[in-house]
Structure formats: structure tokens, C-alpha cells
mmCIF file of C-alpha atoms in Angstrom:
data_model
loop_
_atom_site.group_PDB
_atom_site.id
_atom_site.type_symbol
_atom_site.label_atom_id
_atom_site.label_comp_id
_atom_site.label_asym_id
_atom_site.label_seq_id
_atom_site.Cartn_x
_atom_site.Cartn_y
_atom_site.Cartn_z
ATOM 1 C CA MET A 146 119.646 101.875 -33.742
ATOM 2 C CA VAL A 147 122.846 103.364 -33.552
ATOM 3 C CA ASP A 148 126.031 100.621 -34.086
ATOM 4 C CA THR A 149 128.995 101.201 -31.352
ATOM 5 C CA TYR A 150 132.217 100.087 -31.561
ATOM 6 C CA PRO A 151 135.309 100.798 -29.553
ATOM 7 C CA ILE A 152 137.560 103.479 -30.563
ATOM 8 C CA PRO A 153 140.172 101.573 -32.758
ATOM 9 C CA PRO A 154 144.000 102.288 -31.165
ATOM 10 C CA ALA A 155 146.221 105.175 -32.525
ATOM 11 C CA ASN A 156 148.738 102.434 -33.693
ATOM 12 C CA ILE A 157 146.755 100.722 -36.272
ATOM 13 C CA GLU A 158 148.491 98.599 -38.469
ATOM 14 C CA PRO A 159 148.406 99.523 -42.287
ATOM 15 C CA ASN A 160 149.173 95.779 -43.608
ATOM 16 C CA VAL A 161 146.266 94.100 -42.088
ATOM 17 C CA ASP A 162 143.765 93.912 -44.985
ATOM 18 C CA THR A 163 140.239 94.417 -43.102
ATOM 19 C CA ALA A 164 138.303 93.737 -46.376
ATOM 20 C CA GLY A 165 139.909 90.176 -46.381
ATOM 21 C CA LEU A 166 138.707 90.088 -42.757
ATOM 22 C CA GLN A 167 135.329 91.054 -43.471
ATOM 23 C CA ASN A 168 135.096 88.759 -46.536
ATOM 24 C CA VAL A 169 135.816 85.861 -44.097
ATOM 25 C CA LEU A 170 133.436 87.022 -41.501
ATOM 26 C CA THR A 171 130.742 87.220 -44.165
ATOM 27 C CA HIS A 172 131.501 83.529 -45.216
ATOM 28 C CA THR A 173 131.371 82.395 -41.961
ATOM 29 C CA VAL A 174 128.046 83.769 -41.097
ATOM 30 C CA HIS A 175 126.631 82.424 -44.242
ATOM 31 C CA ALA A 176 128.067 78.973 -43.321
ATOM 32 C CA LYS A 177 126.759 78.954 -39.692
ATOM 33 C CA ASP A 178 123.282 80.358 -41.052
ATOM 34 C CA ARG A 179 123.338 77.646 -43.570
ATOM 35 C CA LEU A 180 123.953 74.684 -40.997
ATOM 36 C CA GLN A 181 121.339 76.282 -38.616
ATOM 37 C CA THR A 182 118.721 75.778 -41.361
ATOM 38 C CA VAL A 183 119.283 72.399 -42.046
ATOM 39 C CA ARG A 184 120.446 70.826 -38.703
ATOM 40 C CA GLU A 185 116.825 69.350 -38.041
ATOM 41 C CA ASN A 186 117.371 67.034 -41.255
ATOM 42 C CA LEU A 187 120.673 65.703 -40.420
ATOM 43 C CA ASP A 188 121.384 61.897 -38.895
ATOM 44 C CA ARG A 189 123.103 62.019 -35.677
ATOM 45 C CA THR A 190 126.796 61.915 -36.846
ATOM 46 C CA THR A 191 126.328 64.735 -39.030
ATOM 47 C CA LEU A 192 124.311 66.672 -36.642
ATOM 48 C CA ASN A 193 126.967 66.404 -34.101
ATOM 49 C CA VAL A 194 129.500 67.793 -36.950
ATOM 50 C CA ALA A 195 127.444 70.433 -37.881
ATOM 51 C CA ASP A 196 126.637 71.450 -34.118
ATOM 52 C CA SER A 197 130.508 71.877 -33.905
ATOM 53 C CA LEU A 198 131.049 73.911 -36.955
ATOM 54 C CA ILE A 199 128.114 76.144 -35.794
ATOM 55 C CA ALA A 200 129.742 76.552 -32.545
ATOM 56 C CA LYS A 201 133.095 77.215 -34.092
ATOM 57 C CA HIS A 202 131.576 79.793 -36.799
ATOM 58 C CA ILE A 203 129.697 81.856 -33.852
ATOM 59 C CA ALA A 204 133.139 81.882 -32.069
ATOM 60 C CA HIS A 205 135.149 82.777 -35.072
ATOM 61 C CA SER A 206 132.487 85.434 -36.048
ATOM 62 C CA GLU A 207 133.360 87.232 -32.497
ATOM 63 C CA GLN A 208 137.140 86.767 -33.191
ATOM 64 C CA LEU A 209 136.910 88.499 -36.657
ATOM 65 C CA SER A 210 134.766 91.223 -35.494
ATOM 66 C CA ARG A 211 137.058 91.881 -32.961
ATOM 67 C CA MET A 212 140.162 91.841 -35.371
ATOM 68 C CA ILE A 213 138.184 93.842 -37.732
ATOM 69 C CA THR A 214 137.402 96.373 -35.082
ATOM 70 C CA GLU A 215 141.100 96.593 -33.769
ATOM 71 C CA LYS A 216 142.572 97.510 -37.017
ATOM 72 C CA GLY A 217 139.768 100.441 -37.156
ATOM 73 C CA GLY A 218 137.162 98.906 -39.196
ATOM 74 C CA LYS A 219 133.462 98.402 -38.815
ATOM 75 C CA PRO A 220 132.705 94.610 -38.944
ATOM 76 C CA ASP A 221 129.195 93.499 -40.478
ATOM 77 C CA ALA A 222 128.151 90.419 -39.009
ATOM 78 C CA SER A 223 124.849 90.353 -40.314
ATOM 79 C CA GLY A 224 125.768 88.193 -43.348
ATOM 80 C CA GLY A 225 123.269 90.217 -45.472
ATOM 81 C CA VAL A 226 121.426 89.153 -48.428
ATOM 82 C CA GLY A 227 123.665 86.585 -49.415
ATOM 83 C CA SER A 228 122.947 84.799 -45.783
ATOM 84 C CA SER A 229 119.459 84.691 -46.143
ATOM 85 C CA LEU A 230 119.334 83.660 -49.593
ATOM 86 C CA SER A 231 121.802 80.939 -48.727
ATOM 87 C CA ALA A 232 119.664 79.484 -45.745
ATOM 88 C CA SER A 233 116.498 79.742 -47.944
ATOM 89 C CA LEU A 234 118.302 77.570 -50.653
ATOM 90 C CA SER A 235 119.442 75.339 -48.020
ATOM 91 C CA LYS A 236 115.942 74.840 -46.435
ATOM 92 C CA ILE A 237 114.416 74.257 -49.852
ATOM 93 C CA GLY A 238 116.965 71.573 -50.589
ATOM 94 C CA ALA A 239 116.390 69.787 -47.339
ATOM 95 C CA MET A 240 112.849 69.662 -47.900
ATOM 96 C CA PHE A 241 113.410 67.553 -50.993
ATOM 97 C CA ASP A 242 116.331 65.598 -49.796
ATOM 98 C CA ASP A 243 115.771 62.728 -47.545
ATOM 99 C CA ASP A 244 119.060 60.904 -48.313
ATOM 100 C CA THR A 245 121.304 61.940 -45.241
ATOM 101 C CA ALA A 246 124.187 59.586 -46.584
ATOM 102 C CA ASP A 247 125.455 62.825 -48.703
ATOM 103 C CA SER A 248 124.676 65.154 -45.731
ATOM 104 C CA MET A 249 128.475 65.289 -44.726
ATOM 105 C CA GLU A 250 129.555 65.783 -48.101
ATOM 106 C CA THR A 251 127.267 68.964 -48.590
ATOM 107 C CA ILE A 252 128.502 70.226 -45.179
ATOM 108 C CA ARG A 253 132.010 69.832 -46.534
ATOM 109 C CA ASP A 254 131.215 71.736 -49.439
ATOM 110 C CA GLY A 255 129.525 74.573 -48.129
ATOM 111 C CA GLU A 256 132.397 74.783 -45.933
ATOM 112 C CA GLU A 257 134.823 75.205 -48.894
ATOM 113 C CA GLU A 258 133.405 78.661 -49.337
ATOM 114 C CA VAL A 259 135.009 79.712 -45.826
ATOM 115 C CA MET A 260 138.293 77.902 -46.488
ATOM 116 C CA ASP A 261 138.470 79.793 -49.802
ATOM 117 C CA ALA A 262 137.966 82.924 -47.916
ATOM 118 C CA PHE A 263 140.340 82.027 -45.210
ATOM 119 C CA GLY A 264 142.821 81.371 -48.238
ATOM 120 C CA GLU A 265 142.453 84.777 -49.968
ATOM 121 C CA ALA A 266 143.003 86.445 -46.781
ATOM 122 C CA LEU A 267 146.084 84.465 -45.864
ATOM 123 C CA GLY A 268 147.331 85.705 -49.144
ATOM 124 C CA LYS A 269 147.240 89.068 -48.126
ATOM 125 C CA ILE A 270 147.955 88.905 -44.572
ATOM 126 C CA THR A 271 151.124 86.876 -44.775
ATOM 127 C CA ASP A 272 152.545 87.500 -40.939
ATOM 128 C CA GLY A 273 151.762 88.741 -37.719
ATOM 129 C CA PRO A 274 149.154 87.858 -35.007
ATOM 130 C CA GLU A 275 146.480 88.366 -37.414
ATOM 131 C CA HIS A 276 148.023 85.945 -39.826
ATOM 132 C CA ASP A 277 148.469 83.339 -36.914
ATOM 133 C CA GLU A 278 144.933 83.667 -35.673
ATOM 134 C CA LEU A 279 143.396 82.994 -39.355
ATOM 135 C CA VAL A 280 145.725 80.038 -39.780
ATOM 136 C CA GLU A 281 144.353 78.613 -36.325
ATOM 137 C CA MET A 282 140.698 79.119 -37.327
ATOM 138 C CA ARG A 283 141.168 77.623 -40.553
ATOM 139 C CA ASP A 284 142.575 74.689 -39.345
ATOM 140 C CA GLU A 285 139.843 74.442 -36.586
ATOM 141 C CA ILE A 286 137.346 73.966 -39.441
ATOM 142 C CA SER A 287 139.260 71.760 -41.393
ATOM 143 C CA ARG A 288 139.849 69.511 -38.488
ATOM 144 C CA ILE A 289 136.082 69.447 -37.645
ATOM 145 C CA CYS A 290 135.147 68.655 -41.583
ATOM 146 C CA LYS A 291 137.588 65.376 -41.518
ATOM 147 C CA GLY A 292 135.996 64.438 -38.102
ATOM 148 C CA ASP A 293 138.901 65.575 -35.933
ATOM 149 C CA THR A 294 138.428 66.960 -32.471
ATOM 150 C CA VAL A 295 138.915 70.436 -31.690
ATOM 151 C CA ALA A 296 140.010 71.708 -28.496
#
């Protein structure tokens, strides 16, 4: 299969770190895959949070892929081996863990990797529309993890 991406614009901004964006994308895909793997074992409240996060991760993956492409990069939204490993470990853990009391804390811990990736990217992309988009995406994840609603 041949990957097709739009031709990047001629006015690519060199100050945008596509590697940082890719790192956020990879961690976003990992988090989505992990949540999709364990969602069947969650209590109703935690399931609602997980479903909100999954939906946001899907939207953010698309947004990050667009940002990378616009800056001349080639996004990899597969998640690779790390995503498969993360999902497998989460599934094994869920088989032996019947206690849903810690489910929300486990979800928050998993989202820390995504938040750290956002922090790293924001350390390199300090202004402009990409910065603003990253801040908004990070804040959306943070609000969901805190139990706040996201528009």
C-alpha cells in the first residue's frame, strides 16, 4: 500500500518541530489503544471518562496528523510496536484486576504520558498557531481527566 499525503505548502515554517508533534501523536495513539483495550472492564463512571478520552484522542490524532503534514512531515498514526505492547499489557492487567476503584487513577496515570509529550512539544513550539492548538488539545485532556466537560 502506498501512503498518500498532500504536497506540503512551499512556505513551511522551520520553527515547528514535527518530531515533537509526532511524539505527541504516538503517545496519543498509545493512550487511545490502551483505553479501547480495557474499556469493557470499567465501571459506568470510568467508562464515560474513557469514552470521552478515546473520542478526544481520535480527534487529536487527526489534528496532529494534519499539523505534521502541513509542516512537510509524514505522520505515523499507527502507534507501532509500543501501542501493541501497551494494549497487550493493559489487557493482561485487566484480566487479573477486578477492583474498579483504582480504574480512574490508572486512566489518569496513562494520560500522564500524553501530557508529558505535550509538555515536551510545547517546550519547542513556543508560539504561533501550532502552539495554541497544542495548548488547547492538552487542556481538553486535562479537563476530561479532572471530570470537567469538554465542548
